[in-house]
Amino acid sequence: MALSRILRSSTNLSATSLIANQLTRICRSFASTSSTSSSAASSDYYDVIVVGGGLVGNAMACNFGLNSNFQEKKLLLLEAGGTRSLGAPSKLYSNRVSAVSPSSKRLFQKLGIWDRLEAYRVKSVRQLQVMDSCSQSAIHFERQSFQSEVAWIIENDAIIGALFDKLASDCSKNVTVKSKARLKSCSLPADTSELAQVVLEDGSVFETKLIIGADGAKSKVREAMEIGYTGWEYGQKAIVATLQVSGGADNEVAWQRFTPFGPVAILPLSANLSSLVWTTSPDKCDQLLALNEDEFVDQLNEALWSEETQDSFVNKALFTVDSMLSTVLPATSVVQLPPTITGLQSDSRAAFPLGFGHAHTYVKPRAALIGDAAHRVHPLAGQGVNLGWGDVQELIEVLQKVVRSGGDLGSMTSLAEYDSRRQMRNVPTMVAIDWLNRLYGTNFAPVVMARSLGLYGVNRFGALKNLIMDRASA
Amino acid sequence: MRTTARCRRLLPLRADLGRCLRTSLAAALQRPVPLHTNAAVFAASFSSSSSSLAADNSDVVAPSVDDYGSAGLAPIPTKRLLHSNLTTPSLSSAGGNDVFGFPLISNKWFKQQHNANQLRKLHTTAVDAPATKLSSIDNDDVTRFARLSGEWWDERGALKPLHSLNQARVPWIRDTLGSRTSKSSTTDDGRSSLAGLRLMDVGCGAGVLSEPLARLGAHVIGLDAADDAIDVARARTRLDPDLKRANIEYRCGSVESFVADNPKMVGSFDAIVASEVIEHVLSLESFLDACVQLVKPGGQLFFTTLNRTLLSRVMAIWVAEDVLGIVPQGVHDWNKFVPPNDLAALLEARGCNVRLLNGLCYNPLMNKWSWVADTSINYALMARKEA
Ligand SMILES: Cc1cc2nc3c(=O)[nH]c(=O)nc-3n(C[C@H](O)[C@H](O)[C@H](O)COP(=O)(O)OP(=O)(O)OC[C@H]3O[C@@H](n4cnc5c(N)ncnc54)[C@H](O)[C@@H]3O)c2cc1C
């Protein structure tokens, strides 16, 4: 197999291609004779294998399992870690939460897990408020009617648990979940005349028509695809924590504030709890984590309320963004003040390095990438996993068309459609988020805001961008 | 038939054409089956022009020209275009091709049309030429073909447009046939929408269209003259778990000989599909005779092919003379392209009623086919055999 792949990579040299093809054939026939001895039985064949049972991979498996088009297809979900069912809400909130966008909510409703999540705990956000640290200028967004929400904050574990339970209860016919199953390697054929193969760390081997890589930013599937990838570390870290807050009446506003130490996001979890995502430099991060809880809270309040970092240039730029955005989204006249942080929920602090990543293509014959495996963005806009769930919906859309017209699930003709549609959606958002981070971050914005900013152009903000970058790494 | 007679007269030309063969001649020699090679197809190009086709059918109502846009029959001065550097067609992607200066259509489009045409050359069938031993076999061409047969399933390669054509023609066939079956519960999601139907895919190549039809539940017989292509198709039925379960079999040969060899199957098919094939057959009439014989009374015949128009002619000159470099000057495959009116008349003469006629348009940038009213290049036609 490996030999045939090496050989195939040289087939573009026409002089060697014939020999290569023939050797490939020999390899192939060898492979097929050896697999008949172990019998390529249905037990080690799945129509689709999803690698990675995180937020995105589980949603993919669940969507597949429930879709009537795939009832005769078999899917295998491989997850390196364990799987956990959604029990009763724990007393403590998890420090890993996601801001779920309206379109992702619709996906959850379609998958039949939304009610379950709401019964568990979901905090709706009615307003997003983006502020410069100096608060001279504030942008906030809300739906036209105050009744409707702009996002929902849900713990990651709850989402994964609900998806896992759904898989177990409603999808056991066509979805198999294997936990503690780490992918070791996979081999992809040059075209659909062979199946793709997956090897796990325990040595087991599976064959499939389509490998879906949902294995996160360090995706092994992506590696095996041998595709172009642009990635960098931001030299920033995100501290997450669960905060006790007071101030906002119902705590229904999500805050983003640019501070001297990077953007701070405060996402409501309940009437008096919020989740923190504080982007800062690695040094500052280490300092902050070393502080005791009270000192940390003081630092955070200071960062949120401090007036000493006023920068008129930044203010002006922010004002420009504001007026531009007000044409897209109506601004409210009520400027709310950010909540006061009163404490930490036990010690819930943790830190994650931040980076950017972009796979130049999401597909190869018999392989497709979804979620962070395909694209990794700065968390400041709360878009990361929502992009991934968008991938899931588009890929399902394409695959169901394949099934309905009798095609091969790993067919490049259809996968290319998924690729171009998603790249078209994801790339502008990713670029916008990247610019936002470089500017002064922030927002939580609906995609429309990111796009508006993106269109407004990096040139316009070029000087500012540099300024912000300096500030961010200060 | 006069066509056949003419063809016989022209057979010596094959010797000259031997150099140009790009299909599996070696295999053809090993088998006692009639030769269904491109030699015959190209020989046919000499023998039957549009006018001879029409003349052969003088007993049927002559199709009124131009209802379907088959204008543009005004002769185009034959001239060699600048593609001599492509004597060995490169099937790999982009670059290298010099630009044919047609202002409206990109070079890439031509390239893809060329690729599609090259593919068609691989699965010509129904050419029931007298079995003459071929004297000159170009081993280069045989190996080149062997290489191409490995490209059948490279969806980004030579056959890219053929693969994406499935996105238009499979739903077309599925919905047209599916609407006849009453199993509405299963057709909801389209999975087994063709269950219980017997189909023949004539000129199936390596099964690009047969496979999806079989996956949708039909019992499919794929028939093609090129046995390399059939080998590839058969290999896939052993590899693909869907196809292992599906009801699909491949036969090598022409549709005429299939009828002769399988009298029991006459009148047994719910539908015959001949997609991107009839523009290559030596005698369209005997081809259609056989197809109509195979289908049940009330059964359907599906065709997709190229019209014979100015636009398709430009393509054919470019493709046949300049890219492939296999057709002698002044003789174009284009002459075998079939205007929808002609096809309709031939079918009506065989007791079939044309029910559907639509144009197909290829967008090379998106690799997407769409249905259009204009049938001047590619079109799809469905006829029903009288019950
Ligand atoms: C601090 C922070 C805050 C964030 N906040 C938000 C937010 O508010 N809103 C939002 O939309 N996004 C947010 N994101 C981004 C979001 O977390 C990611 O986009 C999301 O987790 C991506 O999900 P995924 O399933 O694609 O990948 P992952 O979550 O990385 O999951 C990958 C899974 O694959 C498994 N895996 C990996 N390798 C293998 C292997 N070899 N074999 C088998 N299994 C394997 C892993 O165990 C894991 O379960 C945030 C990110 C960070 C760092």
mmCIF file of C-alpha atoms and ligand atoms in Angstrom, chain A residues 51-57 78-81 96-99 156 181-183 214-217 220 238 240 267 277 352-354 370-373 379 382-386 444, ligand 1:
data_model
loop_
_atom_site.group_PDB
_atom_site.id
_atom_site.type_symbol
_atom_site.label_atom_id
_atom_site.label_comp_id
_atom_site.label_asym_id
_atom_site.label_seq_id
_atom_site.Cartn_x
_atom_site.Cartn_y
_atom_site.Cartn_z
ATOM 1 C CA VAL A 51 -11.705 10.464 12.888
ATOM 2 C CA GLY A 52 -12.142 12.554 16.018
ATOM 3 C CA GLY A 53 -15.159 12.689 18.282
ATOM 4 C CA GLY A 54 -14.950 16.285 19.418
ATOM 5 C CA LEU A 55 -17.592 18.948 19.020
ATOM 6 C CA VAL A 56 -17.533 18.678 15.264
ATOM 7 C CA GLY A 57 -16.902 14.962 14.667
ATOM 8 C CA LEU A 78 -13.087 7.029 16.182
ATOM 9 C CA GLU A 79 -12.241 9.029 19.279
ATOM 10 C CA ALA A 80 -8.880 8.898 21.011
ATOM 11 C CA GLY A 81 -10.333 9.886 24.351
ATOM 12 C CA ARG A 96 -14.729 25.238 28.157
ATOM 13 C CA VAL A 97 -17.780 26.755 26.619
ATOM 14 C CA SER A 98 -18.884 27.714 23.132
ATOM 15 C CA ALA A 99 -20.969 30.564 21.868
ATOM 16 C CA ASN A 156 -18.573 21.948 25.350
ATOM 17 C CA ALA A 181 -9.320 4.478 19.491
ATOM 18 C CA ARG A 182 -6.459 6.604 18.298
ATOM 19 C CA LEU A 183 -5.712 6.857 14.615
ATOM 20 C CA ALA A 214 -12.465 15.860 12.481
ATOM 21 C CA ASP A 215 -9.357 15.352 14.557
ATOM 22 C CA GLY A 216 -8.648 18.940 15.438
ATOM 23 C CA ALA A 217 -5.923 21.421 14.618
ATOM 24 C CA LYS A 220 -3.374 13.303 11.284
ATOM 25 C CA ALA A 238 -6.087 32.308 26.043
ATOM 26 C CA VAL A 240 -10.293 30.480 30.340
ATOM 27 C CA LEU A 267 -19.755 35.246 28.218
ATOM 28 C CA VAL A 277 -11.636 34.013 27.534
ATOM 29 C CA PHE A 352 -4.545 27.421 25.629
ATOM 30 C CA PRO A 353 -2.074 28.532 22.985
ATOM 31 C CA LEU A 354 -3.708 30.288 20.080
ATOM 32 C CA ILE A 370 -14.154 19.385 8.873
ATOM 33 C CA GLY A 371 -13.797 21.627 11.903
ATOM 34 C CA ASP A 372 -10.460 22.646 13.332
ATOM 35 C CA ALA A 373 -8.717 20.052 11.183
ATOM 36 C CA PRO A 379 -11.312 32.412 19.655
ATOM 37 C CA GLY A 382 -16.417 32.858 19.064
ATOM 38 C CA GLN A 383 -16.679 31.493 15.551
ATOM 39 C CA GLY A 384 -14.340 28.493 15.576
ATOM 40 C CA VAL A 385 -16.647 25.614 16.217
ATOM 41 C CA ASN A 386 -19.548 27.301 14.463
ATOM 42 C CA PHE A 444 -18.223 37.658 19.000
HETATM 43 C C1 LIG C 1 -9.827 29.121 24.510
HETATM 44 C C2 LIG C 1 -10.721 28.768 23.390
HETATM 45 C C3 LIG C 1 -12.027 29.232 23.376
HETATM 46 C C4 LIG C 1 -12.869 28.948 22.323
HETATM 47 N N1 LIG C 1 -14.137 29.453 22.329
HETATM 48 C C5 LIG C 1 -14.957 29.247 21.280
HETATM 49 C C6 LIG C 1 -16.282 29.783 21.229
HETATM 50 O O1 LIG C 1 -16.715 30.467 22.106
HETATM 51 N N2 LIG C 1 -17.057 29.523 20.144
HETATM 52 C C7 LIG C 1 -16.586 28.775 19.115
HETATM 53 O O2 LIG C 1 -17.303 28.597 18.130
HETATM 54 N N3 LIG C 1 -15.350 28.234 19.132
HETATM 55 C C8 LIG C 1 -14.521 28.443 20.182
HETATM 56 N N4 LIG C 1 -13.260 27.908 20.193
HETATM 57 C C9 LIG C 1 -12.844 27.038 19.116
HETATM 58 C C10 LIG C 1 -13.382 25.648 19.316
HETATM 59 O O3 LIG C 1 -13.002 25.140 20.550
HETATM 60 C C11 LIG C 1 -12.861 24.731 18.235
HETATM 61 O O4 LIG C 1 -13.169 25.289 16.997
HETATM 62 C C12 LIG C 1 -13.511 23.358 18.344
HETATM 63 O O5 LIG C 1 -13.136 22.717 19.513
HETATM 64 C C13 LIG C 1 -13.135 22.517 17.167
HETATM 65 O O6 LIG C 1 -13.756 21.263 17.280
HETATM 66 P P1 LIG C 1 -13.228 20.003 16.506
HETATM 67 O O7 LIG C 1 -14.157 18.913 16.857
HETATM 68 O O8 LIG C 1 -13.024 20.354 15.099
HETATM 69 O O9 LIG C 1 -11.772 19.747 17.071
HETATM 70 P P2 LIG C 1 -11.327 19.359 18.540
HETATM 71 O O10 LIG C 1 -12.205 19.973 19.533
HETATM 72 O O11 LIG C 1 -9.881 19.654 18.594
HETATM 73 O O12 LIG C 1 -11.565 17.818 18.607
HETATM 74 C C14 LIG C 1 -10.742 16.889 18.002
HETATM 75 C C15 LIG C 1 -11.063 15.519 18.537
HETATM 76 O O13 LIG C 1 -10.345 14.555 17.807
HETATM 77 C C16 LIG C 1 -9.735 13.663 18.692
HETATM 78 N N5 LIG C 1 -8.511 13.207 18.054
HETATM 79 C C17 LIG C 1 -7.421 13.927 17.747
HETATM 80 N N6 LIG C 1 -6.485 13.165 17.172
HETATM 81 C C18 LIG C 1 -7.010 11.926 17.090
HETATM 82 C C19 LIG C 1 -6.499 10.683 16.588
HETATM 83 N N7 LIG C 1 -5.290 10.579 16.053
HETATM 84 N N8 LIG C 1 -7.309 9.596 16.659
HETATM 85 C C20 LIG C 1 -8.547 9.693 17.201
HETATM 86 N N9 LIG C 1 -9.061 10.833 17.695
HETATM 87 C C21 LIG C 1 -8.290 11.947 17.641
HETATM 88 C C22 LIG C 1 -9.483 14.423 19.939
HETATM 89 O O14 LIG C 1 -9.430 13.564 21.057
HETATM 90 C C23 LIG C 1 -10.676 15.363 19.986
HETATM 91 O O15 LIG C 1 -11.763 14.794 20.664
HETATM 92 C C24 LIG C 1 -12.396 28.168 21.248
HETATM 93 C C25 LIG C 1 -11.103 27.685 21.276
HETATM 94 C C26 LIG C 1 -10.259 27.967 22.312
HETATM 95 C C27 LIG C 1 -8.855 27.465 22.310
#
